[in-house]
């Protein structure tokens, strides 16, 4: 389980007299539980990526905390991150290494020996349908191939919690469908806690069990797709989302 409690974060944009303070997170709270896919849905700039970067220990909050299975990310980052697999928007593969070498290297960072990590890489390649990619250098991979490799790398240590920051960006329809099916399997067969951020409403409708609508660094609403449709009172989910995330514009 991943619990986000009262996260606050400010950034300073610009310099000198033109500098301004941006409140990226303003008391964000939500919980993502085991065996469910929790979607963070919001427009660009809503604070989704900032929240997930804090959860991954990449930046520190100004206030609040994130815990992973009861372990505080701020005070025990290594122990918390050992229980989490993170797929960031940047992917960050090493282009001179093969897909297998990228995966095995991350396994080593998590304390796995070479044989363990290689066996896990082969198992993940089977699960993700990427066997032909294993011994190819990642340089020149398509977006879908990069996504599969990055996801396998994030899962190499079999973490109970998975965090994905807008993973379908740049993917074609086939790759997007393959990713959705993989996440469903991880939820249903392995009981993983999955947090999935996106600004694409169709992805949320097709994939997420629970949806957290994020607007201006705060939770605007939370519930299932059906519950949010009722809360928003729109003719469809898109209209309901606009009413929840942008109440002033909706009027």
PDB file of C-alpha atoms in Angstrom:
ATOM      1  CA  UNK A   1       0.000   0.000   0.000  1.00  0.00           C
ATOM      2  CA  UNK A   2       1.128   3.536  -0.780  1.00  0.00           C
ATOM      3  CA  UNK A   3      -0.182   6.336   1.455  1.00  0.00           C
ATOM      4  CA  UNK A   4       0.250   9.998   0.556  1.00  0.00           C
ATOM      5  CA  UNK A   5      -0.460  12.301   3.477  1.00  0.00           C
ATOM      6  CA  UNK A   6      -0.638  16.095   3.172  1.00  0.00           C
ATOM      7  CA  UNK A   7       2.080  16.578   0.560  1.00  0.00           C
ATOM      8  CA  UNK A   8       3.163  20.151  -0.060  1.00  0.00           C
ATOM      9  CA  UNK A   9       5.775  21.333  -2.534  1.00  0.00           C
ATOM     10  CA  UNK A  10       6.739  24.739  -3.925  1.00  0.00           C
ATOM     11  CA  UNK A  11       9.059  25.561  -6.793  1.00  0.00           C
ATOM     12  CA  UNK A  12      10.594  28.897  -7.739  1.00  0.00           C
ATOM     13  CA  UNK A  13      10.390  29.623 -11.446  1.00  0.00           C
ATOM     14  CA  UNK A  14      12.616  32.267 -13.034  1.00  0.00           C
ATOM     15  CA  UNK A  15      15.162  34.571 -11.455  1.00  0.00           C
ATOM     16  CA  UNK A  16      15.358  38.032 -10.015  1.00  0.00           C
ATOM     17  CA  UNK A  17      12.294  40.230 -10.216  1.00  0.00           C
ATOM     18  CA  UNK A  18      10.660  37.852 -12.658  1.00  0.00           C
ATOM     19  CA  UNK A  19      10.816  34.932 -10.244  1.00  0.00           C
ATOM     20  CA  UNK A  20       7.554  33.480  -9.007  1.00  0.00           C
ATOM     21  CA  UNK A  21       6.623  30.760  -6.561  1.00  0.00           C
ATOM     22  CA  UNK A  22       4.515  27.892  -7.902  1.00  0.00           C
ATOM     23  CA  UNK A  23       2.571  25.752  -5.444  1.00  0.00           C
ATOM     24  CA  UNK A  24       2.856  22.341  -7.133  1.00  0.00           C
ATOM     25  CA  UNK A  25       1.284  20.391  -4.250  1.00  0.00           C
ATOM     26  CA  UNK A  26      -1.053  21.852  -1.677  1.00  0.00           C
ATOM     27  CA  UNK A  27      -1.907  19.189   0.895  1.00  0.00           C
ATOM     28  CA  UNK A  28      -2.354  16.208  -1.438  1.00  0.00           C
ATOM     29  CA  UNK A  29      -3.728  13.081   0.288  1.00  0.00           C
ATOM     30  CA  UNK A  30      -4.708   9.671  -1.090  1.00  0.00           C
ATOM     31  CA  UNK A  31      -4.192   5.949  -0.512  1.00  0.00           C
ATOM     32  CA  UNK A  32      -3.460   3.234  -3.075  1.00  0.00           C
ATOM     33  CA  UNK A  33      -4.239  -0.249  -1.776  1.00  0.00           C
ATOM     34  CA  UNK A  34      -3.072  -3.739  -2.717  1.00  0.00           C
ATOM     35  CA  UNK A  35      -4.794  -5.589  -5.533  1.00  0.00           C
ATOM     36  CA  UNK A  36      -6.136  -2.421  -7.141  1.00  0.00           C
ATOM     37  CA  UNK A  37      -5.057   0.055  -9.804  1.00  0.00           C
ATOM     38  CA  UNK A  38      -5.310   3.619  -8.539  1.00  0.00           C
ATOM     39  CA  UNK A  39      -5.319   6.292 -11.221  1.00  0.00           C
ATOM     40  CA  UNK A  40      -4.141   9.858 -10.683  1.00  0.00           C
ATOM     41  CA  UNK A  41      -6.088  11.848 -13.263  1.00  0.00           C
ATOM     42  CA  UNK A  42      -5.483  15.516 -13.876  1.00  0.00           C
ATOM     43  CA  UNK A  43      -4.360  18.079 -16.419  1.00  0.00           C
ATOM     44  CA  UNK A  44      -0.713  18.817 -17.128  1.00  0.00           C
ATOM     45  CA  UNK A  45       0.679  20.821 -14.217  1.00  0.00           C
ATOM     46  CA  UNK A  46      -1.817  19.440 -11.696  1.00  0.00           C
ATOM     47  CA  UNK A  47       0.974  17.996  -9.513  1.00  0.00           C
ATOM     48  CA  UNK A  48       0.789  14.308 -10.460  1.00  0.00           C
ATOM     49  CA  UNK A  49       4.429  13.918 -11.492  1.00  0.00           C
ATOM     50  CA  UNK A  50       5.674  15.931  -8.511  1.00  0.00           C
ATOM     51  CA  UNK A  51       3.763  13.640  -6.148  1.00  0.00           C
ATOM     52  CA  UNK A  52       5.173  10.502  -7.781  1.00  0.00           C
ATOM     53  CA  UNK A  53       8.711  11.884  -7.739  1.00  0.00           C
ATOM     54  CA  UNK A  54       8.381  12.473  -4.018  1.00  0.00           C
ATOM     55  CA  UNK A  55       7.026   8.928  -3.608  1.00  0.00           C
ATOM     56  CA  UNK A  56      10.068   7.625  -5.480  1.00  0.00           C
ATOM     57  CA  UNK A  57      12.451   9.566  -3.248  1.00  0.00           C
ATOM     58  CA  UNK A  58      13.688  11.773  -6.093  1.00  0.00           C
ATOM     59  CA  UNK A  59      12.731  15.065  -4.463  1.00  0.00           C
ATOM     60  CA  UNK A  60      11.838  16.011  -0.890  1.00  0.00           C
ATOM     61  CA  UNK A  61       8.467  17.532   0.025  1.00  0.00           C
ATOM     62  CA  UNK A  62       8.123  20.824   1.863  1.00  0.00           C
ATOM     63  CA  UNK A  63       5.533  19.146   4.057  1.00  0.00           C
ATOM     64  CA  UNK A  64       3.646  15.887   4.433  1.00  0.00           C
ATOM     65  CA  UNK A  65       4.890  12.363   3.899  1.00  0.00           C
ATOM     66  CA  UNK A  66       4.659   9.258   1.711  1.00  0.00           C
ATOM     67  CA  UNK A  67       4.769   5.764   3.173  1.00  0.00           C
ATOM     68  CA  UNK A  68       5.141   2.457   1.324  1.00  0.00           C
ATOM     69  CA  UNK A  69       3.772  -0.507   3.251  1.00  0.00           C
ATOM     70  CA  UNK A  70       4.128   1.585   6.394  1.00  0.00           C
ATOM     71  CA  UNK A  71       7.737   2.632   5.666  1.00  0.00           C
ATOM     72  CA  UNK A  72       8.327   6.389   5.470  1.00  0.00           C
ATOM     73  CA  UNK A  73      10.071   7.346   2.224  1.00  0.00           C
ATOM     74  CA  UNK A  74      11.670  10.414   3.786  1.00  0.00           C
ATOM     75  CA  UNK A  75      13.260   8.693   6.792  1.00  0.00           C
ATOM     76  CA  UNK A  76      13.953   5.231   5.290  1.00  0.00           C
ATOM     77  CA  UNK A  77      14.175   5.707   1.521  1.00  0.00           C
ATOM     78  CA  UNK A  78      16.131   2.550   0.711  1.00  0.00           C
ATOM     79  CA  UNK A  79      13.757   0.302   2.641  1.00  0.00           C
ATOM     80  CA  UNK A  80      10.713   1.985   1.064  1.00  0.00           C
ATOM     81  CA  UNK A  81      12.100   1.889  -2.474  1.00  0.00           C
ATOM     82  CA  UNK A  82      12.968  -1.793  -2.107  1.00  0.00           C
ATOM     83  CA  UNK A  83       9.201  -2.386  -1.980  1.00  0.00           C
ATOM     84  CA  UNK A  84       8.437  -0.253  -5.007  1.00  0.00           C
ATOM     85  CA  UNK A  85       9.019  -0.440  -8.760  1.00  0.00           C
ATOM     86  CA  UNK A  86       8.999   2.923 -10.527  1.00  0.00           C
ATOM     87  CA  UNK A  87       8.438   3.545 -14.222  1.00  0.00           C
ATOM     88  CA  UNK A  88       9.100   7.224 -14.828  1.00  0.00           C
ATOM     89  CA  UNK A  89       8.193   9.245 -17.882  1.00  0.00           C
ATOM     90  CA  UNK A  90      11.856   9.621 -18.880  1.00  0.00           C
ATOM     91  CA  UNK A  91      12.483   5.820 -19.074  1.00  0.00           C
ATOM     92  CA  UNK A  92      16.283   6.341 -18.713  1.00  0.00           C
ATOM     93  CA  UNK A  93      17.580   3.182 -20.392  1.00  0.00           C
ATOM     94  CA  UNK A  94      21.297   2.783 -21.038  1.00  0.00           C
ATOM     95  CA  UNK A  95      21.467   2.753 -24.869  1.00  0.00           C
ATOM     96  CA  UNK A  96      24.744   0.788 -25.131  1.00  0.00           C
ATOM     97  CA  UNK A  97      23.393  -2.044 -23.007  1.00  0.00           C
ATOM     98  CA  UNK A  98      21.036  -4.753 -24.194  1.00  0.00           C
ATOM     99  CA  UNK A  99      17.575  -5.042 -22.717  1.00  0.00           C
ATOM    100  CA  UNK A 100      18.792  -7.994 -20.627  1.00  0.00           C
ATOM    101  CA  UNK A 101      21.803  -6.040 -19.345  1.00  0.00           C
ATOM    102  CA  UNK A 102      19.593  -3.079 -18.384  1.00  0.00           C
ATOM    103  CA  UNK A 103      17.290  -5.374 -16.410  1.00  0.00           C
ATOM    104  CA  UNK A 104      20.075  -7.401 -14.767  1.00  0.00           C
ATOM    105  CA  UNK A 105      21.945  -4.234 -13.781  1.00  0.00           C
ATOM    106  CA  UNK A 106      18.905  -2.965 -11.894  1.00  0.00           C
ATOM    107  CA  UNK A 107      18.547  -6.346 -10.277  1.00  0.00           C
ATOM    108  CA  UNK A 108      22.092  -6.002  -8.972  1.00  0.00           C
ATOM    109  CA  UNK A 109      21.252  -2.564  -7.553  1.00  0.00           C
ATOM    110  CA  UNK A 110      18.490  -4.267  -5.577  1.00  0.00           C
ATOM    111  CA  UNK A 111      20.887  -6.861  -4.174  1.00  0.00           C
ATOM    112  CA  UNK A 112      20.124  -9.741  -6.555  1.00  0.00           C
ATOM    113  CA  UNK A 113      22.959 -11.967  -7.752  1.00  0.00           C
ATOM    114  CA  UNK A 114      23.609 -12.322 -11.482  1.00  0.00           C
ATOM    115  CA  UNK A 115      21.868 -15.692 -11.859  1.00  0.00           C
ATOM    116  CA  UNK A 116      18.807 -14.494  -9.962  1.00  0.00           C
ATOM    117  CA  UNK A 117      18.534 -11.317 -11.989  1.00  0.00           C
ATOM    118  CA  UNK A 118      19.025 -13.124 -15.299  1.00  0.00           C
ATOM    119  CA  UNK A 119      16.337 -15.680 -14.463  1.00  0.00           C
ATOM    120  CA  UNK A 120      13.999 -12.858 -13.527  1.00  0.00           C
ATOM    121  CA  UNK A 121      14.814 -11.024 -16.785  1.00  0.00           C
ATOM    122  CA  UNK A 122      13.871 -14.121 -18.793  1.00  0.00           C
ATOM    123  CA  UNK A 123      10.629 -14.569 -16.863  1.00  0.00           C
ATOM    124  CA  UNK A 124       9.675 -10.933 -17.364  1.00  0.00           C
ATOM    125  CA  UNK A 125      10.523 -11.123 -21.061  1.00  0.00           C
ATOM    126  CA  UNK A 126       8.061 -13.990 -21.388  1.00  0.00           C
ATOM    127  CA  UNK A 127       5.377 -12.143 -19.446  1.00  0.00           C
ATOM    128  CA  UNK A 128       5.818  -8.936 -21.474  1.00  0.00           C
ATOM    129  CA  UNK A 129       6.283 -10.640 -24.848  1.00  0.00           C
ATOM    130  CA  UNK A 130       9.758  -9.184 -25.337  1.00  0.00           C
ATOM    131  CA  UNK A 131      11.925 -12.292 -25.794  1.00  0.00           C
ATOM    132  CA  UNK A 132      13.261 -11.119 -29.205  1.00  0.00           C
ATOM    133  CA  UNK A 133      14.440  -7.870 -27.588  1.00  0.00           C
ATOM    134  CA  UNK A 134      16.451  -9.323 -24.712  1.00  0.00           C
ATOM    135  CA  UNK A 135      19.841  -9.413 -26.393  1.00  0.00           C
ATOM    136  CA  UNK A 136      19.469  -6.312 -28.541  1.00  0.00           C
ATOM    137  CA  UNK A 137      20.971  -2.973 -27.543  1.00  0.00           C
ATOM    138  CA  UNK A 138      18.245  -0.580 -26.466  1.00  0.00           C
ATOM    139  CA  UNK A 139      19.632   2.132 -28.718  1.00  0.00           C
ATOM    140  CA  UNK A 140      17.128   2.482 -31.541  1.00  0.00           C
ATOM    141  CA  UNK A 141      14.273   0.777 -29.692  1.00  0.00           C
ATOM    142  CA  UNK A 142      10.766   1.974 -30.488  1.00  0.00           C
ATOM    143  CA  UNK A 143       8.720   3.655 -27.762  1.00  0.00           C
ATOM    144  CA  UNK A 144       6.844   0.414 -27.142  1.00  0.00           C
ATOM    145  CA  UNK A 145      10.067  -1.599 -26.893  1.00  0.00           C
ATOM    146  CA  UNK A 146      11.548   0.964 -24.518  1.00  0.00           C
ATOM    147  CA  UNK A 147       8.427   0.863 -22.373  1.00  0.00           C
ATOM    148  CA  UNK A 148       8.542  -2.934 -22.090  1.00  0.00           C
ATOM    149  CA  UNK A 149      12.224  -2.876 -21.137  1.00  0.00           C
ATOM    150  CA  UNK A 150      11.741  -0.089 -18.601  1.00  0.00           C
ATOM    151  CA  UNK A 151       8.772  -1.900 -17.059  1.00  0.00           C
ATOM    152  CA  UNK A 152      10.740  -5.161 -16.822  1.00  0.00           C
ATOM    153  CA  UNK A 153      13.563  -3.236 -15.160  1.00  0.00           C
ATOM    154  CA  UNK A 154      11.133  -1.735 -12.624  1.00  0.00           C
ATOM    155  CA  UNK A 155       9.721  -5.196 -11.846  1.00  0.00           C
ATOM    156  CA  UNK A 156      13.005  -7.115 -11.663  1.00  0.00           C
ATOM    157  CA  UNK A 157      12.979  -7.302  -7.829  1.00  0.00           C
ATOM    158  CA  UNK A 158       9.274  -8.290  -7.791  1.00  0.00           C
ATOM    159  CA  UNK A 159       8.103  -5.266  -5.784  1.00  0.00           C
ATOM    160  CA  UNK A 160       4.616  -5.345  -4.233  1.00  0.00           C
ATOM    161  CA  UNK A 161       4.014  -1.704  -5.237  1.00  0.00           C
ATOM    162  CA  UNK A 162       4.303  -0.269  -8.756  1.00  0.00           C
ATOM    163  CA  UNK A 163       4.307   3.422  -9.698  1.00  0.00           C
ATOM    164  CA  UNK A 164       3.892   4.510 -13.336  1.00  0.00           C
ATOM    165  CA  UNK A 165       4.080   8.139 -14.438  1.00  0.00           C
ATOM    166  CA  UNK A 166       2.109   8.603 -17.675  1.00  0.00           C
ATOM    167  CA  UNK A 167       3.465   5.336 -19.136  1.00  0.00           C
ATOM    168  CA  UNK A 168       1.399   5.457 -22.349  1.00  0.00           C
ATOM    169  CA  UNK A 169       2.972   8.712 -23.590  1.00  0.00           C
ATOM    170  CA  UNK A 170       4.134   8.159 -27.165  1.00  0.00           C
ATOM    171  CA  UNK A 171       2.848   4.585 -27.384  1.00  0.00           C
ATOM    172  CA  UNK A 172       0.831   3.273 -30.296  1.00  0.00           C
ATOM    173  CA  UNK A 173      -2.507   1.522 -29.846  1.00  0.00           C
ATOM    174  CA  UNK A 174      -1.031  -1.996 -29.794  1.00  0.00           C
ATOM    175  CA  UNK A 175       1.610  -1.105 -27.192  1.00  0.00           C
ATOM    176  CA  UNK A 176      -0.952   0.705 -25.050  1.00  0.00           C
ATOM    177  CA  UNK A 177      -3.267  -2.304 -25.084  1.00  0.00           C
ATOM    178  CA  UNK A 178      -0.352  -4.609 -24.190  1.00  0.00           C
ATOM    179  CA  UNK A 179       0.571  -2.392 -21.239  1.00  0.00           C
ATOM    180  CA  UNK A 180      -3.009  -2.354 -19.968  1.00  0.00           C
ATOM    181  CA  UNK A 181      -3.199  -6.150 -20.130  1.00  0.00           C
ATOM    182  CA  UNK A 182       0.104  -6.486 -18.251  1.00  0.00           C
ATOM    183  CA  UNK A 183      -1.065  -4.178 -15.478  1.00  0.00           C
ATOM    184  CA  UNK A 184      -4.321  -6.102 -15.133  1.00  0.00           C
ATOM    185  CA  UNK A 185      -2.361  -9.345 -14.776  1.00  0.00           C
ATOM    186  CA  UNK A 186      -0.092  -7.820 -12.138  1.00  0.00           C
ATOM    187  CA  UNK A 187      -3.171  -6.676 -10.225  1.00  0.00           C
ATOM    188  CA  UNK A 188      -5.252  -9.826 -10.588  1.00  0.00           C
ATOM    189  CA  UNK A 189      -2.619 -12.571 -10.434  1.00  0.00           C
ATOM    190  CA  UNK A 190      -0.038 -10.999  -8.129  1.00  0.00           C
ATOM    191  CA  UNK A 191      -2.172  -8.610  -6.066  1.00  0.00           C
ATOM    192  CA  UNK A 192       0.097  -5.653  -6.743  1.00  0.00           C
ATOM    193  CA  UNK A 193      -0.657  -2.129  -5.600  1.00  0.00           C
ATOM    194  CA  UNK A 194      -0.435  -0.046  -8.782  1.00  0.00           C
ATOM    195  CA  UNK A 195      -0.478   3.747  -9.072  1.00  0.00           C
ATOM    196  CA  UNK A 196      -0.962   5.007 -12.612  1.00  0.00           C
ATOM    197  CA  UNK A 197      -0.842   8.731 -13.446  1.00  0.00           C
ATOM    198  CA  UNK A 198      -2.321  10.087 -16.668  1.00  0.00           C
ATOM    199  CA  UNK A 199      -4.215  12.969 -18.216  1.00  0.00           C
ATOM    200  CA  UNK A 200      -6.000  10.624 -20.633  1.00  0.00           C
ATOM    201  CA  UNK A 201      -9.511   9.867 -19.429  1.00  0.00           C
ATOM    202  CA  UNK A 202      -9.980   6.821 -21.664  1.00  0.00           C
ATOM    203  CA  UNK A 203      -7.036   5.117 -19.953  1.00  0.00           C
ATOM    204  CA  UNK A 204      -8.617   5.670 -16.556  1.00  0.00           C
ATOM    205  CA  UNK A 205     -12.012   4.389 -17.691  1.00  0.00           C
ATOM    206  CA  UNK A 206     -10.528   1.173 -19.095  1.00  0.00           C
ATOM    207  CA  UNK A 207      -7.968   0.405 -16.427  1.00  0.00           C
ATOM    208  CA  UNK A 208      -8.407   1.976 -13.007  1.00  0.00           C
ATOM    209  CA  UNK A 209     -10.352   0.622 -10.036  1.00  0.00           C
ATOM    210  CA  UNK A 210     -10.072   3.865  -8.091  1.00  0.00           C
ATOM    211  CA  UNK A 211      -9.555   7.341  -9.532  1.00  0.00           C
ATOM    212  CA  UNK A 212      -8.083  10.357  -7.747  1.00  0.00           C
ATOM    213  CA  UNK A 213      -8.778  13.607  -9.590  1.00  0.00           C
ATOM    214  CA  UNK A 214      -5.888  16.006  -8.968  1.00  0.00           C
ATOM    215  CA  UNK A 215      -6.291  19.723  -9.603  1.00  0.00           C
ATOM    216  CA  UNK A 216      -3.940  22.531  -8.539  1.00  0.00           C
ATOM    217  CA  UNK A 217      -2.000  20.228  -6.249  1.00  0.00           C
ATOM    218  CA  UNK A 218      -5.043  18.998  -4.324  1.00  0.00           C
ATOM    219  CA  UNK A 219      -7.532  16.144  -4.536  1.00  0.00           C
ATOM    220  CA  UNK A 220     -10.662  17.470  -6.227  1.00  0.00           C
ATOM    221  CA  UNK A 221     -12.538  14.167  -6.016  1.00  0.00           C
ATOM    222  CA  UNK A 222     -11.948  10.438  -5.589  1.00  0.00           C
ATOM    223  CA  UNK A 223     -13.873   7.233  -6.251  1.00  0.00           C
ATOM    224  CA  UNK A 224     -14.629   4.769  -9.016  1.00  0.00           C
ATOM    225  CA  UNK A 225     -15.321   6.004 -12.540  1.00  0.00           C
ATOM    226  CA  UNK A 226     -19.044   5.465 -11.946  1.00  0.00           C
ATOM    227  CA  UNK A 227     -18.936   7.346  -8.642  1.00  0.00           C
ATOM    228  CA  UNK A 228     -17.077  10.277 -10.178  1.00  0.00           C
ATOM    229  CA  UNK A 229     -19.553  10.436 -13.046  1.00  0.00           C
ATOM    230  CA  UNK A 230     -22.311  10.859 -10.467  1.00  0.00           C
ATOM    231  CA  UNK A 231     -20.318  13.364  -8.391  1.00  0.00           C
ATOM    232  CA  UNK A 232     -19.560  15.476 -11.448  1.00  0.00           C
ATOM    233  CA  UNK A 233     -23.108  15.273 -12.760  1.00  0.00           C
ATOM    234  CA  UNK A 234     -22.007  15.412 -16.379  1.00  0.00           C
ATOM    235  CA  UNK A 235     -23.521  13.707 -19.388  1.00  0.00           C
ATOM    236  CA  UNK A 236     -20.397  11.515 -19.640  1.00  0.00           C
ATOM    237  CA  UNK A 237     -17.154  10.932 -17.735  1.00  0.00           C
ATOM    238  CA  UNK A 238     -15.280  13.640 -19.641  1.00  0.00           C
ATOM    239  CA  UNK A 239     -17.822  16.299 -18.725  1.00  0.00           C
ATOM    240  CA  UNK A 240     -17.908  15.102 -15.115  1.00  0.00           C
ATOM    241  CA  UNK A 241     -14.109  15.277 -14.930  1.00  0.00           C
ATOM    242  CA  UNK A 242     -14.121  18.877 -16.241  1.00  0.00           C
ATOM    243  CA  UNK A 243     -16.719  19.858 -13.647  1.00  0.00           C
ATOM    244  CA  UNK A 244     -14.698  18.267 -10.843  1.00  0.00           C
ATOM    245  CA  UNK A 245     -11.240  19.434 -11.898  1.00  0.00           C
ATOM    246  CA  UNK A 246     -12.219  22.869 -13.240  1.00  0.00           C
ATOM    247  CA  UNK A 247     -15.378  23.954 -11.379  1.00  0.00           C
ATOM    248  CA  UNK A 248     -14.988  27.608 -12.363  1.00  0.00           C
ATOM    249  CA  UNK A 249     -14.569  26.782 -16.065  1.00  0.00           C
ATOM    250  CA  UNK A 250     -17.498  24.357 -15.925  1.00  0.00           C
ATOM    251  CA  UNK A 251     -19.782  27.180 -14.793  1.00  0.00           C
TER     252      UNK A 251
END
